[in-house]
PDB file of C-alpha atoms in Angstrom:
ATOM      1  CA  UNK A 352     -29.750 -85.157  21.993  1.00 91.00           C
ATOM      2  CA  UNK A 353     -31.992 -84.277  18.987  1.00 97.00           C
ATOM      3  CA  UNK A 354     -33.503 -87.715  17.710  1.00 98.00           C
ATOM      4  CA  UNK A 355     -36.923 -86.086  15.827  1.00 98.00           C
ATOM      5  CA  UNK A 356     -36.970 -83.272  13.793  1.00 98.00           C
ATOM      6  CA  UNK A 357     -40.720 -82.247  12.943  1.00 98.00           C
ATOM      7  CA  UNK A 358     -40.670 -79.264  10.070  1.00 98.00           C
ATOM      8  CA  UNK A 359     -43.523 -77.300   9.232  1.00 97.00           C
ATOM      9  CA  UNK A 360     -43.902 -77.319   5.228  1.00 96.00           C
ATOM     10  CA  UNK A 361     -44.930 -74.184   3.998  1.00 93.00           C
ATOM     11  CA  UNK A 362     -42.350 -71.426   3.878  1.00 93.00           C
ATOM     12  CA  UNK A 363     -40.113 -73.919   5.699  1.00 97.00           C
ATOM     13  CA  UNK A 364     -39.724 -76.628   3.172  1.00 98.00           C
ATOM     14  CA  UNK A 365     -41.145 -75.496   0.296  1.00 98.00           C
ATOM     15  CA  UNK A 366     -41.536 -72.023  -1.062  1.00 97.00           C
ATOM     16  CA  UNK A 367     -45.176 -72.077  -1.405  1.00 92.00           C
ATOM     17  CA  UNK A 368     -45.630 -68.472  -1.290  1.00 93.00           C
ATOM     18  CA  UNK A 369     -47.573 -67.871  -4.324  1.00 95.00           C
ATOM     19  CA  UNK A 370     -49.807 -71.264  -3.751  1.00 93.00           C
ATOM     20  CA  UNK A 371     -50.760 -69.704  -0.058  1.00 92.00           C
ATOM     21  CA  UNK A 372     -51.328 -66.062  -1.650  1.00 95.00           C
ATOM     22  CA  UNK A 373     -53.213 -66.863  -5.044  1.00 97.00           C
ATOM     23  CA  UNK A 374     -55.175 -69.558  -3.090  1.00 96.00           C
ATOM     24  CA  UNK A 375     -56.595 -66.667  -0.550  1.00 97.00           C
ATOM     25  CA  UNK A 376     -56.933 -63.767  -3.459  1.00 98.00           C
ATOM     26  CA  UNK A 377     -58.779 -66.446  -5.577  1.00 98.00           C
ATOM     27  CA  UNK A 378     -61.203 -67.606  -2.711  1.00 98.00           C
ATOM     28  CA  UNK A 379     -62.010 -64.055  -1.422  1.00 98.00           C
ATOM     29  CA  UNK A 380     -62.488 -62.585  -4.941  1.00 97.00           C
ATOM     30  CA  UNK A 381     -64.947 -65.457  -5.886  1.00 96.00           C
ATOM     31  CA  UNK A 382     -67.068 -64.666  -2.831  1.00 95.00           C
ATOM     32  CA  UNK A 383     -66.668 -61.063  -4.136  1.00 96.00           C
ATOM     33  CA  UNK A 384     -64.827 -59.314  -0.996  1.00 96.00           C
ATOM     34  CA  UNK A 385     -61.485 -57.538  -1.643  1.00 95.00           C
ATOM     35  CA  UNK A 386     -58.547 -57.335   0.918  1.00 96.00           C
ATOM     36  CA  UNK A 387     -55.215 -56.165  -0.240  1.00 95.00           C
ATOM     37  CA  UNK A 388     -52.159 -58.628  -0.337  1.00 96.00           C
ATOM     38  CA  UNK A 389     -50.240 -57.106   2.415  1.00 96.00           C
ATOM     39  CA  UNK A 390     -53.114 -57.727   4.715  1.00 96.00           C
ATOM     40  CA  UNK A 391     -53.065 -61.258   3.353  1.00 96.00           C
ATOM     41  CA  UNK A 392     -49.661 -62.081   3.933  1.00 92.00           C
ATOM     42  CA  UNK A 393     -49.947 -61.056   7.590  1.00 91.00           C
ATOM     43  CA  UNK A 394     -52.937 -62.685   8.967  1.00 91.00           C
ATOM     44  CA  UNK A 395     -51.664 -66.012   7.492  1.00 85.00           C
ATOM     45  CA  UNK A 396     -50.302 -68.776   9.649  1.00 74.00           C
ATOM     46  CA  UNK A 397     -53.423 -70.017  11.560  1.00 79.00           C
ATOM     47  CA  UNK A 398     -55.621 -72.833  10.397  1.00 80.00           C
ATOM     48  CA  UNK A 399     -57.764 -71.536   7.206  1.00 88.00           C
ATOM     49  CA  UNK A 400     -61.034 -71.022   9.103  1.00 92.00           C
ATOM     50  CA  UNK A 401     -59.871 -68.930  11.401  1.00 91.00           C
ATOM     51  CA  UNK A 402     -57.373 -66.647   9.109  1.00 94.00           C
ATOM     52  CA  UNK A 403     -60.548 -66.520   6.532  1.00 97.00           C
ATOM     53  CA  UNK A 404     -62.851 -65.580   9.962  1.00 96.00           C
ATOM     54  CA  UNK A 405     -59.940 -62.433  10.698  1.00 95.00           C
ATOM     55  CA  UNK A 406     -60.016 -61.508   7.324  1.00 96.00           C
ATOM     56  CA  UNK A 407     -63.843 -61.720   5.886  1.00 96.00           C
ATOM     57  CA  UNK A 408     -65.684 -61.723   9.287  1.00 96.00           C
ATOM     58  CA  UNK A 409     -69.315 -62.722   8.465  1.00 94.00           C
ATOM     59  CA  UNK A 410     -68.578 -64.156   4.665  1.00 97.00           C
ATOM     60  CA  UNK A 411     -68.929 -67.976   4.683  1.00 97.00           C
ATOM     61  CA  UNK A 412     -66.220 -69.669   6.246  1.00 97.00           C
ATOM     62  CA  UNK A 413     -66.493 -73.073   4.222  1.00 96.00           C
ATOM     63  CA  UNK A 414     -67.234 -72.053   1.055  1.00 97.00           C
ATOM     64  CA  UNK A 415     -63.845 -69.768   1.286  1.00 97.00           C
ATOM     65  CA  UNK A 416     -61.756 -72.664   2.551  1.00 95.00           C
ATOM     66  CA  UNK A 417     -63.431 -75.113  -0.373  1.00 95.00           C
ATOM     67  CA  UNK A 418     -62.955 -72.421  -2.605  1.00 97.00           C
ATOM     68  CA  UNK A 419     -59.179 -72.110  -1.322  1.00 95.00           C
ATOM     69  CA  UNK A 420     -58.111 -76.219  -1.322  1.00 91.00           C
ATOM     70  CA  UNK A 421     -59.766 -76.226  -4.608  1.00 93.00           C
ATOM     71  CA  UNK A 422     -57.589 -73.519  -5.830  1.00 95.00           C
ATOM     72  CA  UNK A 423     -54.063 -75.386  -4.666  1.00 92.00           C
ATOM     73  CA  UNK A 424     -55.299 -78.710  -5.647  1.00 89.00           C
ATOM     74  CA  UNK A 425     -55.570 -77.376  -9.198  1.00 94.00           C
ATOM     75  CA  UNK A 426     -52.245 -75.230  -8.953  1.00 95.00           C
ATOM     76  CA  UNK A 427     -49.367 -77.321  -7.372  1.00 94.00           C
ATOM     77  CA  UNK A 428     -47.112 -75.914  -9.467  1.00 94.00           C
ATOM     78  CA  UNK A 429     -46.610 -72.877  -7.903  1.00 96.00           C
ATOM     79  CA  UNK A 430     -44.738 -74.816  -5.199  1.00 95.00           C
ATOM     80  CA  UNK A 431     -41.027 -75.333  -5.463  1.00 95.00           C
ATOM     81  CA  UNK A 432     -38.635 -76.837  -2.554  1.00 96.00           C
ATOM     82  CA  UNK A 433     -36.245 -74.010  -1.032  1.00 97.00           C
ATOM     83  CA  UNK A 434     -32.776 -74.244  -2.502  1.00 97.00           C
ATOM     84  CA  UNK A 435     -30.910 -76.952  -0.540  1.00 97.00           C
ATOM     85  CA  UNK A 436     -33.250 -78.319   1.318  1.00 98.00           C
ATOM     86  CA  UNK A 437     -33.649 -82.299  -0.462  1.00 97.00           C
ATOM     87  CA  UNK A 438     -29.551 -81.940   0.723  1.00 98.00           C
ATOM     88  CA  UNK A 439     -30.137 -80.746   4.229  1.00 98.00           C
ATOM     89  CA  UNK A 440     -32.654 -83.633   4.576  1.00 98.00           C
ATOM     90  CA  UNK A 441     -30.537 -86.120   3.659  1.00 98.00           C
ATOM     91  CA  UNK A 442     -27.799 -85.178   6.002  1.00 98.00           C
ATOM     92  CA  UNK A 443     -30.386 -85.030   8.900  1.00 98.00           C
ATOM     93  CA  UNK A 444     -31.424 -88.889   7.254  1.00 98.00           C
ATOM     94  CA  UNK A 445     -27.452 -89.932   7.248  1.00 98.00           C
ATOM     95  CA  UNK A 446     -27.633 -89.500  11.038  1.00 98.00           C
ATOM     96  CA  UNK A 447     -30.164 -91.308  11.879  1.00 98.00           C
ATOM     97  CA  UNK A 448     -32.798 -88.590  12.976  1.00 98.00           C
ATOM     98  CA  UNK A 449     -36.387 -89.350  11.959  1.00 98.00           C
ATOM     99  CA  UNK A 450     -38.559 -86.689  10.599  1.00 98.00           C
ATOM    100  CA  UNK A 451     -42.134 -85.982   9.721  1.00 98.00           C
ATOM    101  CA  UNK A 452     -43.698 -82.773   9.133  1.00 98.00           C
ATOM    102  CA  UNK A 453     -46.882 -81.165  10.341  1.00 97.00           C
ATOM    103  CA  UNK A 454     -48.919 -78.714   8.162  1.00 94.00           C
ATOM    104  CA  UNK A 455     -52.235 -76.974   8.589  1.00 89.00           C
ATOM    105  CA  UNK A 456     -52.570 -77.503   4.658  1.00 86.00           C
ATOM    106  CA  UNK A 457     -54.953 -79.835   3.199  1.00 84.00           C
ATOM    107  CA  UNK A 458     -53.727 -83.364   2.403  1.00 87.00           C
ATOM    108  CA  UNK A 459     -54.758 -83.121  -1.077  1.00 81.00           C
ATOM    109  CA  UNK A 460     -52.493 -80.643  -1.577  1.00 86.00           C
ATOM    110  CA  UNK A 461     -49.249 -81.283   1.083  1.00 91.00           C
ATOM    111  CA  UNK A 462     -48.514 -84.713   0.641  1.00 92.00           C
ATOM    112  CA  UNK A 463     -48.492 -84.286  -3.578  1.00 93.00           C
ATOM    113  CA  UNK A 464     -46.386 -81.121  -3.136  1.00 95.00           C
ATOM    114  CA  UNK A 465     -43.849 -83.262  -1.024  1.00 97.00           C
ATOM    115  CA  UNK A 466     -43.988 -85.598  -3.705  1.00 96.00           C
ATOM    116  CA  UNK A 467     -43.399 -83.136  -6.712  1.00 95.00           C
ATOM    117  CA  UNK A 468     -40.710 -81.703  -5.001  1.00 96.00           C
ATOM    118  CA  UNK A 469     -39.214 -85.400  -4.917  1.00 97.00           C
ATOM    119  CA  UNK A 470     -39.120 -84.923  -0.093  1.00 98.00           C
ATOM    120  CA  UNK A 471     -41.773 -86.899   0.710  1.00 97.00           C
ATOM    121  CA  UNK A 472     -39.935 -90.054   1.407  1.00 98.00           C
ATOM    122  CA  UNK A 473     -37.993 -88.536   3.903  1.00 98.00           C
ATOM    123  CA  UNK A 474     -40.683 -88.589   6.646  1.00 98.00           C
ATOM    124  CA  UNK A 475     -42.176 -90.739   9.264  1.00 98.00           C
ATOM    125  CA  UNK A 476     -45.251 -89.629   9.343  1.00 97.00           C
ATOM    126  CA  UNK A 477     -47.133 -86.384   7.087  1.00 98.00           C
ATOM    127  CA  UNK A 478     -50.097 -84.705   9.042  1.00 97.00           C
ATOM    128  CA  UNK A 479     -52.122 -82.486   6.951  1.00 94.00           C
ATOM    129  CA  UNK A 480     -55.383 -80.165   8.667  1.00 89.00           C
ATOM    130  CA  UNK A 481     -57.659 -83.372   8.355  1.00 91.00           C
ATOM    131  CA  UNK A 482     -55.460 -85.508  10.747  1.00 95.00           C
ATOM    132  CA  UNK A 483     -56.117 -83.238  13.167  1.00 94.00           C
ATOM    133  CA  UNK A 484     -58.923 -82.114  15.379  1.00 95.00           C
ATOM    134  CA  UNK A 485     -57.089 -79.032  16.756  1.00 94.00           C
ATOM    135  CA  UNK A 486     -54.145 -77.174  13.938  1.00 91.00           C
ATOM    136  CA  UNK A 487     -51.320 -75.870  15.147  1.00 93.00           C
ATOM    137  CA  UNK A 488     -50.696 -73.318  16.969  1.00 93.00           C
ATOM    138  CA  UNK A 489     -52.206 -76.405  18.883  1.00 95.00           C
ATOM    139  CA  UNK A 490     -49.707 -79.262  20.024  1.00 98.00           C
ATOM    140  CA  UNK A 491     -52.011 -82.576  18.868  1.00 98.00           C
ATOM    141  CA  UNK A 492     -50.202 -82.749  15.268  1.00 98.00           C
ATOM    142  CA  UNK A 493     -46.289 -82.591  16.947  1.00 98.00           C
ATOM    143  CA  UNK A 494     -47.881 -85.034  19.774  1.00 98.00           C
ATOM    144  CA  UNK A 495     -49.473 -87.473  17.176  1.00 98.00           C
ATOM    145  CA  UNK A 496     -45.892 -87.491  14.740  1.00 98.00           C
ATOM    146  CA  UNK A 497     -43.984 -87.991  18.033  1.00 98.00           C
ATOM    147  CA  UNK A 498     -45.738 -90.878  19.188  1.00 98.00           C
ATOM    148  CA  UNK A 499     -45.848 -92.368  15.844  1.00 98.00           C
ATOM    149  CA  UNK A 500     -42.174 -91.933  15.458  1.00 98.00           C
ATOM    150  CA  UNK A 501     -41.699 -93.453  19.199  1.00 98.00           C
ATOM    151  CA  UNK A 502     -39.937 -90.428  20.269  1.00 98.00           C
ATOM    152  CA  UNK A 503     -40.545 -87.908  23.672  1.00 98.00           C
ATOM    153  CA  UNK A 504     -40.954 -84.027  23.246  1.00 98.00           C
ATOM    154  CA  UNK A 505     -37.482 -83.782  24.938  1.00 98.00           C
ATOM    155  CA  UNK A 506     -36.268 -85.779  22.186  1.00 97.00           C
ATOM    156  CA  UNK A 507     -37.431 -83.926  19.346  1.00 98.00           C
ATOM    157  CA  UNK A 508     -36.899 -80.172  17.859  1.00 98.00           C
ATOM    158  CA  UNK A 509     -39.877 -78.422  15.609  1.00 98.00           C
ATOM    159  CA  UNK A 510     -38.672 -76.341  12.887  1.00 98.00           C
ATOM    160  CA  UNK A 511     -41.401 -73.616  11.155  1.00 97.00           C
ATOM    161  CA  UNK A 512     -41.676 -70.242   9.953  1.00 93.00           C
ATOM    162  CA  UNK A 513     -44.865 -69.013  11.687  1.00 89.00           C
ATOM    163  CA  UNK A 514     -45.694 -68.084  15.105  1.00 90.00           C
ATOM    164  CA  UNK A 515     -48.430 -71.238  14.875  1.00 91.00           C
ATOM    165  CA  UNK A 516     -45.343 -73.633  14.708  1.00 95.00           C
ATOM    166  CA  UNK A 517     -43.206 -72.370  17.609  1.00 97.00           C
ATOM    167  CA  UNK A 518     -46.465 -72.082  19.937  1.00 96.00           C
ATOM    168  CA  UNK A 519     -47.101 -75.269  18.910  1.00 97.00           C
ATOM    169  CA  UNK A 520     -43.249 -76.511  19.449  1.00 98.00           C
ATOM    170  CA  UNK A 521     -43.211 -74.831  22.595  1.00 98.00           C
ATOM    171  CA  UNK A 522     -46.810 -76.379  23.948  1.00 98.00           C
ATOM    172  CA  UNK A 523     -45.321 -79.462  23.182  1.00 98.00           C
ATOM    173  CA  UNK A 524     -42.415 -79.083  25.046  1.00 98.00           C
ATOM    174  CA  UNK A 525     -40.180 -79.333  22.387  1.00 98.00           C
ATOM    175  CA  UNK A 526     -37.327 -77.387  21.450  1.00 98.00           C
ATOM    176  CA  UNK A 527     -38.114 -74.425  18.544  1.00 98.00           C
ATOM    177  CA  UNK A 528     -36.574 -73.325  15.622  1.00 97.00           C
ATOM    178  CA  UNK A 529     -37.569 -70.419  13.602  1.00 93.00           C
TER     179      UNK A 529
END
């Protein structure tokens, strides 16, 4: 029986496309290096270091990811919640399953996103890429919500849109949907 339901945020939740996207085509233009959008928009899912080290190998790893938090701090906007999904959360409330979500975005930027998009008081627990040492595809972040909520991994289902969230659902022994 399903007791936890951890979501991933982006492109699960919320239709961040254009935050992710601009965010990356701002930060690699300002360092001056040009990759086209479809390249973009398949490297991303891993934590930002590492899809900024597969697409600009060599360029400055921090200043891109500064450069990229900045750029979704200032522009929150282009988030919007998927149509339905405030509803669907509810129901999953109304039956007394617990939720939190797990993001490899910055905190600055998730949690206020949750909040514009009037979610964020449906979770347990939020755990942005600072809570963590390791980002998914790593388990810590679905360990760290599940102990918080008091719950096992055979309790609990993860629910993301990325590879990174069902190797992380399925390190952590919980079940995966995609």
């Amino acid at each position: 029986m399903i007791r936890a339901v951890l979501f991933d945020i982006d492109g699960t939740l919320l239709d961040t496309w254009k935050l992710v996207v601009y965010a990356f085509e701002h930060a690699l233009k300002e360092q001056g290096i040009s990759i086209d959008r479809d390249t973009i928009v398949t490297t991303v899912g891993p934590p930002l270091p590492k899809t900024y080290k597969l697409l600009a190998p060599g360029a400055d790893t921090d200043l891109l990811v500064e450069a990229h938090r900045s750029f979704q701090a200032d522009n929150l906007h282009l988030s919007v919640s998927f149509p339905n999904v405030q509803e669907t959360l509810q129901q999953i409330q109304d039956k007394g399953i617990k939720m939190s979500a797990i993001t490899n975005r910055s905190k600055r930027s998730s949690i206020k996103t949750l909040e514009l998009a009037n979610l964020d008081h449906f979770f347990e627990i939020v755990l942005s890429a600072e809570d963590m040492k390791n980002n998914k595809p790593h388990p810590e972040g679905l360990f760290t919500a599940l102990k918080h909520m008091g719950f096992k991994p055979e309790d609990a289902l993860m629910v993301g849109d990325t590879e990174a969230d069902i190797l992380a659902g399925q390190a952590a022994g919980v079940k995966t949907v995609g």
